[in-house]
Amino acid sequence: MQAKIINDGNIIRVFPDKVLPYDKGLGEIIFDKLNTNKHLPMQIDGLTGEVDTYNSVFQRSIRTAITMRSKGITREDIITVCSYNHLNTNIPIIASLLLGVKTASIDPTLALSDAVHLLKQVKPKMIFVSENGIKLIEDAIREIGINPELVVFGKTTKHTEFSEFLNEAPQEEESFAPVKTRDLKETFSIFFSSGTSGLAKGVCLNHKSLISQIPPKEMENAIGFVILSYSSPYWISSILMLIITIATGGCRLILPKFDIDNFWYLIDKYKVSMLFLSTTLLATICNNKKPENADGSNLKLISAGGSTIYKEQLDKIKQLFPTTIVFSDYGQTELGGGCLTFSLNEMDYLIEKPTSCGKPQPGYTYKIVDLETEEPLGPNQKGELRVKTDFYMNGYYNIDSSDSWDSDGFLKTGDIFYYDEDYYFYIVDRIKDMLKFQGFQIAPAKLETILLSHPAVETALVIGLPDPVDVDHPAGIIKLKNSAENVTVEDIQKYYDKKIDDDRHRLRGGLKIVDSIPVTTTGKYKKKYLKDLVLSGKL
């Protein structure tokens, strides 16, 4: 049946509703798919060329699950993966799904203070970590005061080596079966997101959230497709790509990080079919020349998300990949993934509306509301996007999440949108003050706290200045205390640079001293007003 968009008083939904392709948990789905597609390639190490089959992944995942269980890991526990991408990165995650154990992963490039904040929330019983992340994890758990078992991908004399999890256990392997999910609304994983404001919180996603992202069974055939995504397990996009790849029989190209110097060579060498990347990486590709001997014609689809894509970037990427379908979509961790996208049978509209995030999808109800009255708005009126679905998060981990929804059960996205007469949606800006730098969220409050710790600073604000590659460059605006004498911007800048523990927190947008900082009638600082002054050169 052809999907139809219904507008009921500016409340928008799609008919017919979405039917989940599976009525069982992710662990059971993955177990069946890995077992069925044993002969197919599932992963390719992009640096070495090593091919990893579904059978090998299946075997290692079962052995890891057996070892985890023998070490006392249960459904009540949480495990963490802190690693760049390699052939074993996702094995503990698959094993956890088979056991019904929750995962909550972090990125090895995080600052110590951020790692402490995240791990303190979930207190994992076991942490799988790459060699380059050992010090970060050791320092973090020491500061928190927890003692999880550390399992190292590589060599170690101090901790457990992951290779010990791969010992053969023929009888147990033969009889192993995945844990049955009692309720598809059970939390299977926790991902960290800053929501609409503040420091990162743990988003509890359920099985339904991810199953809803799997293509319908009649479309489940990516055999022969090579899929590339650079996301580490810290990002929801990583688990999405993992689940979708396994469900459709595809193959993933595994790379530890994005490197523009070998990007073109690798997508040609391994005949990459589908590329999923952040808008930051898209901008990097656009800002670098295509090598003379590069082709890229095997690439069928590029999907970019994370923030607004500029038309100039889309035009450039289409020049680089003239035969490739290129589009951006929209989703949030709290929504369990994407909720606005383009259908492959709507390519004419993709050409006509290149900056759109796509159309409403089955299983979701949408409204754009006025920021003051919260009344639903019509076409071409800008307001906050709110979404209602059976697939969004269970809530934030151990935090009251009631304010995340409105009185009608719609999740507040915190993003400004509008839609046109054809129901294509466009992101305008974010309500929240959160900044994004190269895909990582930055809380201005954290940077403001550092500036305020200087004895001469009375008031401090951090705003984001747009950058075509990095998305946001933090910029500081401060008012000095009346008692401050002979204090310069350079003095404050040097103090700040010594205090930060993450290069992403540098004030790349600069630092300015002002005589006063204007406030609204409710006592809030006029950040947007100040940002406009900076962008216009008046400040």
Coordinates of C-alpha atoms in Angstrom, one line a residue:
M1 CA 0.0 0.0 0.0
Q2 CA 1.3 3.4 -0.9
A3 CA 2.1 5.5 2.2
K4 CA -0.1 8.6 2.6
I5 CA 0.6 11.6 4.7
I6 CA -2.3 12.8 6.9
N7 CA -2.5 16.3 8.3
D8 CA -5.0 16.5 11.2
G9 CA -4.9 20.1 12.5
N10 CA -1.2 20.4 11.8
I11 CA -0.5 17.1 13.5
I12 CA 1.2 15.0 10.8
R13 CA 1.4 11.3 10.5
V14 CA 1.9 8.6 7.8
F15 CA -0.7 6.0 6.9
P16 CA -0.5 3.0 7.1
D17 CA 1.5 2.8 10.4
K18 CA 4.8 1.0 10.6
V19 CA 4.9 -2.7 11.1
L20 CA 8.1 -4.0 12.7
P21 CA 9.9 -6.6 10.6
Y22 CA 10.5 -8.8 13.6
D23 CA 8.7 -9.7 16.8
K24 CA 11.7 -10.9 18.7
G25 CA 14.7 -9.2 20.4
L26 CA 17.9 -8.0 18.8
G27 CA 20.0 -10.8 20.2
E28 CA 17.7 -13.4 18.6
I29 CA 17.7 -11.6 15.3
I30 CA 21.5 -11.3 15.2
F31 CA 22.0 -14.9 16.2
D32 CA 19.8 -16.1 13.4
K33 CA 21.3 -13.8 10.8
L34 CA 24.9 -14.6 11.7
N35 CA 24.1 -18.3 11.6
T36 CA 22.2 -18.0 8.2
N37 CA 24.9 -16.0 6.4
K38 CA 27.9 -17.9 7.6
H39 CA 29.5 -18.1 4.2
L40 CA 29.3 -14.3 3.5
P41 CA 32.0 -11.7 4.2
M42 CA 30.9 -9.4 7.1
Q43 CA 33.9 -7.2 7.8
I44 CA 37.0 -6.0 5.9
D45 CA 39.9 -4.4 7.7
G46 CA 40.6 -1.4 5.5
L47 CA 44.2 -1.1 6.6
T48 CA 45.2 -4.8 6.2
G49 CA 42.7 -6.1 3.7
E50 CA 41.8 -9.0 6.1
V51 CA 38.3 -10.4 5.4
D52 CA 36.2 -11.5 8.4
T53 CA 33.2 -13.7 7.7
Y54 CA 29.8 -13.9 9.3
N55 CA 30.8 -17.3 10.6
S56 CA 34.0 -16.0 12.3
V57 CA 32.1 -13.1 13.9
F58 CA 29.4 -15.6 15.0
Q59 CA 31.9 -17.9 16.6
R60 CA 33.9 -15.1 18.4
S61 CA 30.7 -13.5 19.6
I62 CA 29.4 -16.8 21.1
R63 CA 32.8 -17.5 22.8
T64 CA 32.9 -14.0 24.2
A65 CA 29.3 -14.4 25.5
I66 CA 30.2 -17.7 27.2
T67 CA 33.3 -16.1 28.8
M68 CA 31.4 -13.1 30.0
R69 CA 28.8 -15.4 31.5
S70 CA 31.4 -17.5 33.2
K71 CA 32.8 -14.3 34.8
G72 CA 29.4 -13.5 36.3
I73 CA 28.1 -11.0 33.9
T74 CA 24.3 -11.0 34.1
R75 CA 21.3 -9.1 32.6
E76 CA 21.5 -6.7 35.5
D77 CA 25.0 -5.6 34.6
I78 CA 26.3 -3.0 32.2
I79 CA 29.5 -3.4 30.0
T80 CA 31.4 -0.7 28.3
V81 CA 33.4 -0.6 25.1
C82 CA 36.1 2.1 24.7
S83 CA 37.8 1.6 21.4
Y84 CA 38.4 2.8 17.9
N85 CA 37.1 0.5 15.1
H86 CA 38.8 -2.8 14.4
L87 CA 37.6 -6.3 13.6
N88 CA 36.9 -7.1 17.3
T89 CA 35.4 -3.9 18.4
N90 CA 31.8 -5.0 18.1
I91 CA 32.3 -8.6 19.3
P92 CA 31.5 -7.7 23.0
I93 CA 28.5 -5.7 21.8
I94 CA 27.1 -8.6 19.9
A95 CA 27.9 -10.9 22.8
S96 CA 26.0 -8.6 25.1
L97 CA 23.0 -8.6 22.9
L98 CA 23.1 -12.4 22.9
L99 CA 23.1 -12.4 26.7
G100 CA 20.6 -9.6 27.2
V101 CA 23.3 -7.5 28.8
K102 CA 23.2 -3.7 28.5
T103 CA 26.1 -1.8 26.9
A104 CA 27.1 1.9 27.4
S105 CA 30.2 2.7 25.3
I106 CA 32.5 5.8 25.4
D107 CA 35.0 7.2 22.9
P108 CA 38.8 6.8 23.6
T109 CA 39.3 10.4 22.5
L110 CA 37.2 11.9 25.3
A111 CA 38.7 14.1 28.0
L112 CA 39.2 12.5 31.4
S113 CA 36.5 14.7 33.0
D114 CA 34.0 13.6 30.4
A115 CA 34.9 9.9 30.7
V116 CA 34.5 10.2 34.5
H117 CA 31.1 11.9 34.1
L118 CA 29.8 9.2 31.8
L119 CA 31.2 6.1 33.5
K120 CA 30.1 7.4 36.9
Q121 CA 26.5 7.3 35.7
V122 CA 26.5 3.6 34.5
K123 CA 29.3 2.0 36.7
P124 CA 30.1 -0.8 34.2
K125 CA 31.1 -4.2 35.6
M126 CA 33.4 -4.9 32.6
I127 CA 35.2 -2.5 30.2
F128 CA 36.6 -3.6 26.8
V129 CA 39.3 -1.1 25.9
S130 CA 41.8 -0.6 23.1
E131 CA 45.4 -0.2 24.0
N132 CA 45.3 3.6 23.3
G133 CA 42.4 4.0 25.8
I134 CA 43.9 2.1 28.8
K135 CA 45.2 5.2 30.6
L136 CA 42.0 7.1 30.1
I137 CA 40.0 4.2 31.6
E138 CA 42.4 3.6 34.4
D139 CA 42.4 7.2 35.5
A140 CA 38.6 7.5 35.2
I141 CA 37.7 4.4 37.3
R142 CA 40.3 5.4 39.9
E143 CA 38.7 8.8 40.2
I144 CA 35.2 7.3 40.3
G145 CA 36.2 4.6 42.8
I146 CA 34.9 1.6 40.9
N147 CA 36.8 -1.6 40.0
P148 CA 35.5 -3.2 36.8
E149 CA 37.5 -5.9 35.0
L150 CA 39.4 -4.3 32.1
V151 CA 39.7 -6.4 29.0
V152 CA 42.3 -5.1 26.5
F153 CA 42.1 -5.5 22.7
G154 CA 45.8 -6.2 22.4
K155 CA 48.7 -7.0 24.7
T156 CA 48.7 -6.4 28.4
T157 CA 50.4 -7.7 31.5
K158 CA 48.2 -5.8 34.0
H159 CA 44.7 -6.6 32.7
T160 CA 42.9 -9.3 30.9
E161 CA 43.6 -9.8 27.2
F162 CA 40.6 -10.1 24.9
S163 CA 42.2 -13.1 23.3
E164 CA 41.4 -15.0 26.5
F165 CA 37.7 -14.6 25.7
L166 CA 38.1 -16.5 22.4
N167 CA 39.2 -19.9 23.8
E168 CA 37.3 -22.8 22.3
A169 CA 34.5 -24.4 24.3
P170 CA 33.0 -26.9 21.9
Q171 CA 30.1 -28.3 24.1
E172 CA 29.0 -24.9 25.3
E173 CA 29.3 -23.4 21.8
E174 CA 27.1 -26.2 20.4
S175 CA 24.4 -25.7 22.9
F176 CA 24.5 -21.9 23.1
A177 CA 21.3 -20.0 22.5
P178 CA 20.6 -16.3 22.8
V179 CA 18.6 -15.0 25.7
K180 CA 14.9 -14.4 24.8
T181 CA 13.8 -10.8 25.2
R182 CA 10.8 -10.7 27.5
D183 CA 9.6 -7.3 26.2
L184 CA 10.7 -5.4 23.2
K185 CA 10.5 -2.2 25.3
E186 CA 13.4 -3.5 27.5
T187 CA 16.5 -1.3 27.4
F188 CA 19.2 -3.0 25.4
S189 CA 21.8 -0.2 25.4
I190 CA 22.6 3.2 26.8
F191 CA 23.9 6.0 24.6
F192 CA 25.1 9.3 25.9
S193 CA 23.5 12.5 24.6
S194 CA 23.2 16.0 26.0
G195 CA 19.5 16.1 25.1
T196 CA 18.2 19.7 24.9
S197 CA 20.7 21.1 27.4
G198 CA 23.4 20.4 30.0
L199 CA 25.9 17.7 30.4
A200 CA 25.6 14.3 28.8
K201 CA 22.9 11.9 30.0
G202 CA 22.4 8.2 29.3
V203 CA 19.7 7.6 26.8
C204 CA 18.0 4.2 27.4
L205 CA 17.1 2.7 24.0
N206 CA 14.9 -0.4 23.7
H207 CA 14.8 -3.2 21.2
K208 CA 11.9 -1.6 19.3
S209 CA 13.9 1.5 18.7
L210 CA 16.5 -0.3 16.7
I211 CA 14.3 -2.9 15.1
S212 CA 12.2 0.0 13.7
Q213 CA 15.3 1.1 11.7
I214 CA 15.8 -2.3 10.0
P215 CA 14.5 -2.3 6.4
P216 CA 11.3 -4.3 5.7
K217 CA 12.0 -8.0 5.0
E218 CA 11.2 -7.6 1.3
M219 CA 14.1 -5.1 1.1
E220 CA 16.5 -7.1 3.2
N221 CA 19.2 -7.8 0.8
A222 CA 22.4 -5.9 0.9
I223 CA 24.5 -9.0 -0.1
G224 CA 27.4 -7.7 -2.1
F225 CA 27.1 -4.2 -0.7
V226 CA 30.1 -2.7 1.1
I227 CA 29.1 -0.2 3.8
L228 CA 31.4 2.4 5.4
S229 CA 30.7 4.3 8.6
Y230 CA 33.5 5.8 10.8
S231 CA 31.4 6.0 14.0
S232 CA 32.9 4.3 17.1
P233 CA 30.5 2.4 19.5
Y234 CA 30.1 5.7 21.4
W235 CA 27.7 6.9 18.7
I236 CA 24.2 5.4 18.1
S237 CA 25.1 5.4 14.3
S238 CA 27.6 2.7 15.1
I239 CA 25.1 0.2 16.4
L240 CA 22.6 1.2 13.7
M241 CA 25.1 0.3 11.0
L242 CA 26.0 -2.9 12.8
I243 CA 22.4 -4.1 13.1
I244 CA 21.3 -3.0 9.6
T245 CA 24.4 -4.6 8.1
I246 CA 23.8 -8.0 9.8
A247 CA 20.1 -7.9 9.1
T248 CA 20.6 -7.3 5.4
G249 CA 23.6 -9.5 4.8
G250 CA 25.9 -6.7 3.9
C251 CA 29.7 -6.2 4.5
R252 CA 31.3 -3.4 6.5
L253 CA 34.6 -1.7 5.7
I254 CA 36.3 -1.2 9.1
L255 CA 38.6 1.8 9.6
P256 CA 39.9 3.2 12.9
K257 CA 39.4 6.8 11.8
F258 CA 38.7 9.1 8.9
D259 CA 41.8 10.0 6.9
I260 CA 41.3 12.2 3.8
D261 CA 44.7 11.1 2.4
N262 CA 43.5 7.5 1.8
F263 CA 39.7 8.1 1.6
W264 CA 39.4 8.0 -2.2
Y265 CA 41.9 5.1 -2.5
L266 CA 40.0 3.0 0.0
I267 CA 36.5 3.5 -1.4
D268 CA 37.8 2.6 -4.9
K269 CA 39.9 -0.4 -3.7
Y270 CA 37.0 -2.0 -1.7
K271 CA 34.2 -0.8 -4.0
V272 CA 32.3 0.9 -1.2
S273 CA 28.6 1.0 -2.1
M274 CA 27.1 3.0 0.8
L275 CA 28.8 5.7 2.8
F276 CA 27.3 7.1 6.1
L277 CA 29.1 10.0 7.6
S278 CA 28.8 13.2 9.7
T279 CA 28.3 16.6 8.1
T280 CA 31.8 17.5 9.5
L281 CA 33.4 14.7 7.5
L282 CA 31.3 15.6 4.5
A283 CA 32.7 19.2 4.7
T284 CA 36.2 17.9 4.9
I285 CA 35.8 15.8 1.7
C286 CA 34.3 18.9 0.0
N287 CA 37.2 21.1 1.1
N288 CA 39.9 18.7 -0.4
K289 CA 40.7 18.0 -4.0
K290 CA 39.6 14.7 -5.6
P291 CA 42.8 12.9 -6.7
E292 CA 43.2 12.6 -10.5
N293 CA 43.2 8.8 -10.5
A294 CA 40.2 8.5 -8.1
D295 CA 36.9 7.1 -9.4
G296 CA 34.2 6.7 -6.8
S297 CA 31.6 5.4 -9.3
N298 CA 30.9 2.3 -7.2
L299 CA 29.4 4.5 -4.5
K300 CA 25.6 4.3 -4.8
L301 CA 24.6 6.3 -1.8
I302 CA 25.9 8.9 0.6
S303 CA 23.9 9.7 3.7
A304 CA 25.0 12.6 6.0
G305 CA 23.6 13.7 9.3
G306 CA 24.4 15.4 12.5
S307 CA 23.8 19.0 11.7
T308 CA 22.7 21.3 8.8
I309 CA 24.3 20.7 5.4
Y310 CA 24.9 23.8 3.4
K311 CA 23.7 23.9 -0.3
E312 CA 27.3 24.7 -1.3
Q313 CA 28.5 21.5 0.3
L314 CA 25.8 19.5 -1.4
D315 CA 26.7 21.0 -4.8
K316 CA 30.3 20.2 -4.2
I317 CA 29.8 16.6 -3.1
K318 CA 27.6 16.0 -6.2
Q319 CA 30.4 17.3 -8.4
L320 CA 32.8 14.8 -6.7
F321 CA 30.3 12.0 -7.0
P322 CA 28.1 12.7 -10.0
T323 CA 26.4 9.3 -10.2
T324 CA 25.8 8.9 -6.4
I325 CA 22.6 9.6 -4.5
V326 CA 23.5 12.2 -1.8
F327 CA 21.1 13.3 0.9
S328 CA 20.9 14.3 4.6
D329 CA 18.4 12.9 7.1
Y330 CA 17.4 13.8 10.6
G331 CA 17.3 11.8 13.9
Q332 CA 18.2 12.0 17.5
T333 CA 19.6 9.4 19.9
E334 CA 16.5 10.0 22.0
L335 CA 14.4 8.9 19.0
G336 CA 16.4 5.8 18.4
G337 CA 17.8 6.9 15.1
G338 CA 16.4 8.6 12.0
C339 CA 12.8 9.9 11.8
L340 CA 13.0 12.1 8.6
T341 CA 14.6 10.8 5.4
F342 CA 14.1 10.5 1.7
S343 CA 12.7 7.4 0.0
L344 CA 14.7 6.1 -2.9
N345 CA 11.6 6.5 -5.1
E346 CA 11.6 10.2 -4.5
M347 CA 14.8 11.2 -6.1
D348 CA 13.2 14.0 -8.2
Y349 CA 12.3 15.7 -5.0
L350 CA 15.8 15.2 -3.7
I351 CA 17.1 17.2 -6.6
E352 CA 14.4 19.8 -6.2
K353 CA 14.8 20.1 -2.4
P354 CA 18.5 19.4 -1.7
T355 CA 18.6 21.0 1.8
S356 CA 15.6 19.1 3.1
C357 CA 16.0 16.3 5.7
G358 CA 13.3 14.4 4.0
K359 CA 9.7 13.4 4.7
P360 CA 7.8 11.9 7.7
Q361 CA 8.1 8.2 8.1
P362 CA 5.7 5.5 9.1
G363 CA 5.6 5.0 12.9
Y364 CA 6.0 8.7 13.8
T365 CA 3.7 11.6 14.4
Y366 CA 5.1 15.1 14.0
K367 CA 4.2 18.7 14.9
I368 CA 6.0 22.0 14.6
V369 CA 5.0 24.1 17.6
D370 CA 5.2 27.8 18.3
L371 CA 7.9 28.4 20.9
E372 CA 5.7 30.7 23.0
T373 CA 2.2 29.2 22.7
E374 CA 3.1 25.6 21.8
E375 CA 0.3 25.7 19.2
P376 CA 0.9 23.4 16.1
L377 CA 2.0 25.4 13.1
G378 CA 1.3 25.0 9.4
P379 CA 3.6 24.9 6.3
N380 CA 6.6 27.3 6.2
Q381 CA 6.2 28.4 9.8
K382 CA 9.2 27.9 12.0
G383 CA 9.0 26.3 15.4
E384 CA 10.2 23.4 17.5
L385 CA 9.9 19.9 16.0
R386 CA 8.2 17.5 18.4
V387 CA 7.8 13.8 17.6
K388 CA 5.6 11.0 19.0
T389 CA 6.4 7.4 18.4
D390 CA 6.5 4.0 20.0
F391 CA 10.2 3.8 19.1
Y392 CA 11.8 6.5 21.2
M393 CA 13.8 6.1 24.3
N394 CA 12.6 4.7 27.6
G395 CA 14.1 7.8 29.3
Y396 CA 17.4 8.9 30.7
Y397 CA 19.3 6.5 32.8
N398 CA 18.6 7.1 36.5
I399 CA 17.3 10.7 35.8
D400 CA 13.8 12.1 35.8
S401 CA 12.9 12.4 32.1
S402 CA 9.4 13.7 32.4
D403 CA 10.3 17.1 31.0
S404 CA 11.5 15.6 27.8
W405 CA 7.9 15.1 26.6
D406 CA 5.0 17.5 26.3
S407 CA 1.6 16.9 27.8
D408 CA 0.5 15.1 24.6
G409 CA 3.3 12.6 24.7
F410 CA 5.5 14.3 22.0
L411 CA 9.3 14.3 22.5
K412 CA 10.7 17.8 22.5
T413 CA 13.6 17.7 20.0
G414 CA 14.9 21.2 20.9
D415 CA 15.4 21.9 17.2
I416 CA 13.8 24.6 15.0
F417 CA 12.2 23.2 11.8
Y418 CA 9.6 24.0 9.2
Y419 CA 8.0 22.0 6.5
D420 CA 6.8 23.0 3.0
E421 CA 3.6 22.3 1.2
D422 CA 4.9 18.8 0.1
Y423 CA 5.7 17.9 3.7
Y424 CA 9.4 18.0 3.3
F425 CA 11.1 19.1 6.5
Y426 CA 14.0 21.6 6.9
I427 CA 16.1 22.2 10.0
V428 CA 16.8 25.8 10.7
D429 CA 18.6 26.0 14.0
R430 CA 18.8 24.5 17.5
I431 CA 17.0 25.9 20.4
K432 CA 19.5 24.5 22.8
D433 CA 22.8 26.3 23.3
M434 CA 24.7 23.1 22.9
L435 CA 27.6 23.4 20.4
K436 CA 28.9 20.7 18.0
F437 CA 32.5 20.5 17.1
Q438 CA 33.5 17.7 14.6
G439 CA 30.5 15.7 15.7
F440 CA 31.1 16.0 19.4
Q441 CA 28.7 17.9 21.6
I442 CA 30.2 20.7 23.7
A443 CA 28.4 22.1 26.7
P444 CA 28.9 25.9 26.9
A445 CA 28.3 25.8 30.6
K446 CA 31.4 23.7 31.1
L447 CA 33.6 26.2 29.2
E448 CA 31.9 29.2 30.9
T449 CA 32.7 27.6 34.3
I450 CA 36.4 27.6 33.4
L451 CA 36.4 31.2 32.4
L452 CA 34.5 32.2 35.5
S453 CA 37.2 30.5 37.7
H454 CA 39.6 33.3 36.7
P455 CA 39.6 35.8 39.6
A456 CA 39.2 38.8 37.3
V457 CA 36.1 37.5 35.4
E458 CA 32.6 38.5 36.6
T459 CA 30.4 37.1 33.8
A460 CA 31.2 34.6 31.0
L461 CA 29.3 33.4 28.1
V462 CA 30.3 30.9 25.4
I463 CA 28.6 31.0 22.0
G464 CA 29.1 29.0 18.8
L465 CA 30.4 30.7 15.6
P466 CA 29.5 28.7 12.5
D467 CA 32.4 27.0 10.7
P468 CA 31.9 25.1 7.4
V469 CA 34.0 22.2 8.5
D470 CA 33.8 21.9 12.3
V471 CA 30.1 23.1 12.5
D472 CA 30.7 25.3 15.6
H473 CA 33.8 27.2 16.9
P474 CA 33.3 28.1 20.6
A475 CA 33.8 31.8 21.3
G476 CA 34.0 33.5 24.7
I477 CA 32.5 36.8 25.8
I478 CA 33.4 38.0 29.3
K479 CA 32.8 41.0 31.5
L480 CA 35.6 41.7 34.0
K481 CA 35.1 42.6 37.7
N482 CA 35.4 46.3 38.5
S483 CA 38.4 45.5 40.6
A484 CA 40.3 43.9 37.7
E485 CA 43.2 46.1 36.6
N486 CA 45.5 45.6 33.7
V487 CA 43.9 42.2 32.7
T488 CA 44.0 41.5 29.0
V489 CA 42.4 39.1 26.7
E490 CA 45.7 37.4 26.3
D491 CA 45.9 36.9 30.1
I492 CA 42.5 35.2 30.2
Q493 CA 43.2 33.2 27.1
K494 CA 46.4 31.8 28.6
Y495 CA 44.7 30.9 31.8
Y496 CA 41.8 29.2 30.0
D497 CA 44.1 27.2 27.7
K498 CA 46.0 25.8 30.7
K499 CA 42.7 24.7 32.4
I500 CA 41.1 22.8 29.5
D501 CA 41.7 19.1 29.2
D502 CA 40.3 18.6 25.7
D503 CA 41.5 20.3 22.6
R504 CA 37.9 20.4 21.3
H505 CA 37.2 23.0 24.1
R506 CA 39.6 25.6 22.7
L507 CA 38.0 29.0 22.0
R508 CA 38.6 28.8 18.2
G509 CA 36.1 31.6 17.7
G510 CA 38.1 33.9 19.9
L511 CA 37.6 35.7 23.2
K512 CA 36.2 39.2 23.7
I513 CA 36.0 41.5 26.7
V514 CA 32.8 43.7 26.9
D515 CA 31.7 46.4 29.3
S516 CA 28.2 44.8 29.8
I517 CA 26.3 41.7 28.9
P518 CA 22.6 42.3 28.1
V519 CA 19.9 40.2 29.7
T520 CA 16.2 39.5 28.9
T521 CA 13.3 40.5 31.1
T522 CA 13.5 37.0 32.6
G523 CA 17.2 37.5 33.5
K524 CA 18.6 35.3 30.8
Y525 CA 21.7 36.4 28.9
K526 CA 20.9 37.4 25.3
K527 CA 23.2 34.9 23.6
K528 CA 21.6 35.1 20.2
Y529 CA 21.8 38.9 20.2
L530 CA 25.5 38.8 21.1
K531 CA 26.2 36.1 18.5
D532 CA 24.5 38.3 15.9
L533 CA 26.7 41.2 16.9
V534 CA 29.9 39.1 16.6
L535 CA 28.8 37.8 13.2
S536 CA 28.0 41.3 11.9
G537 CA 31.4 42.6 13.1
K538 CA 29.8 45.0 15.6
L539 CA 31.4 43.2 18.6

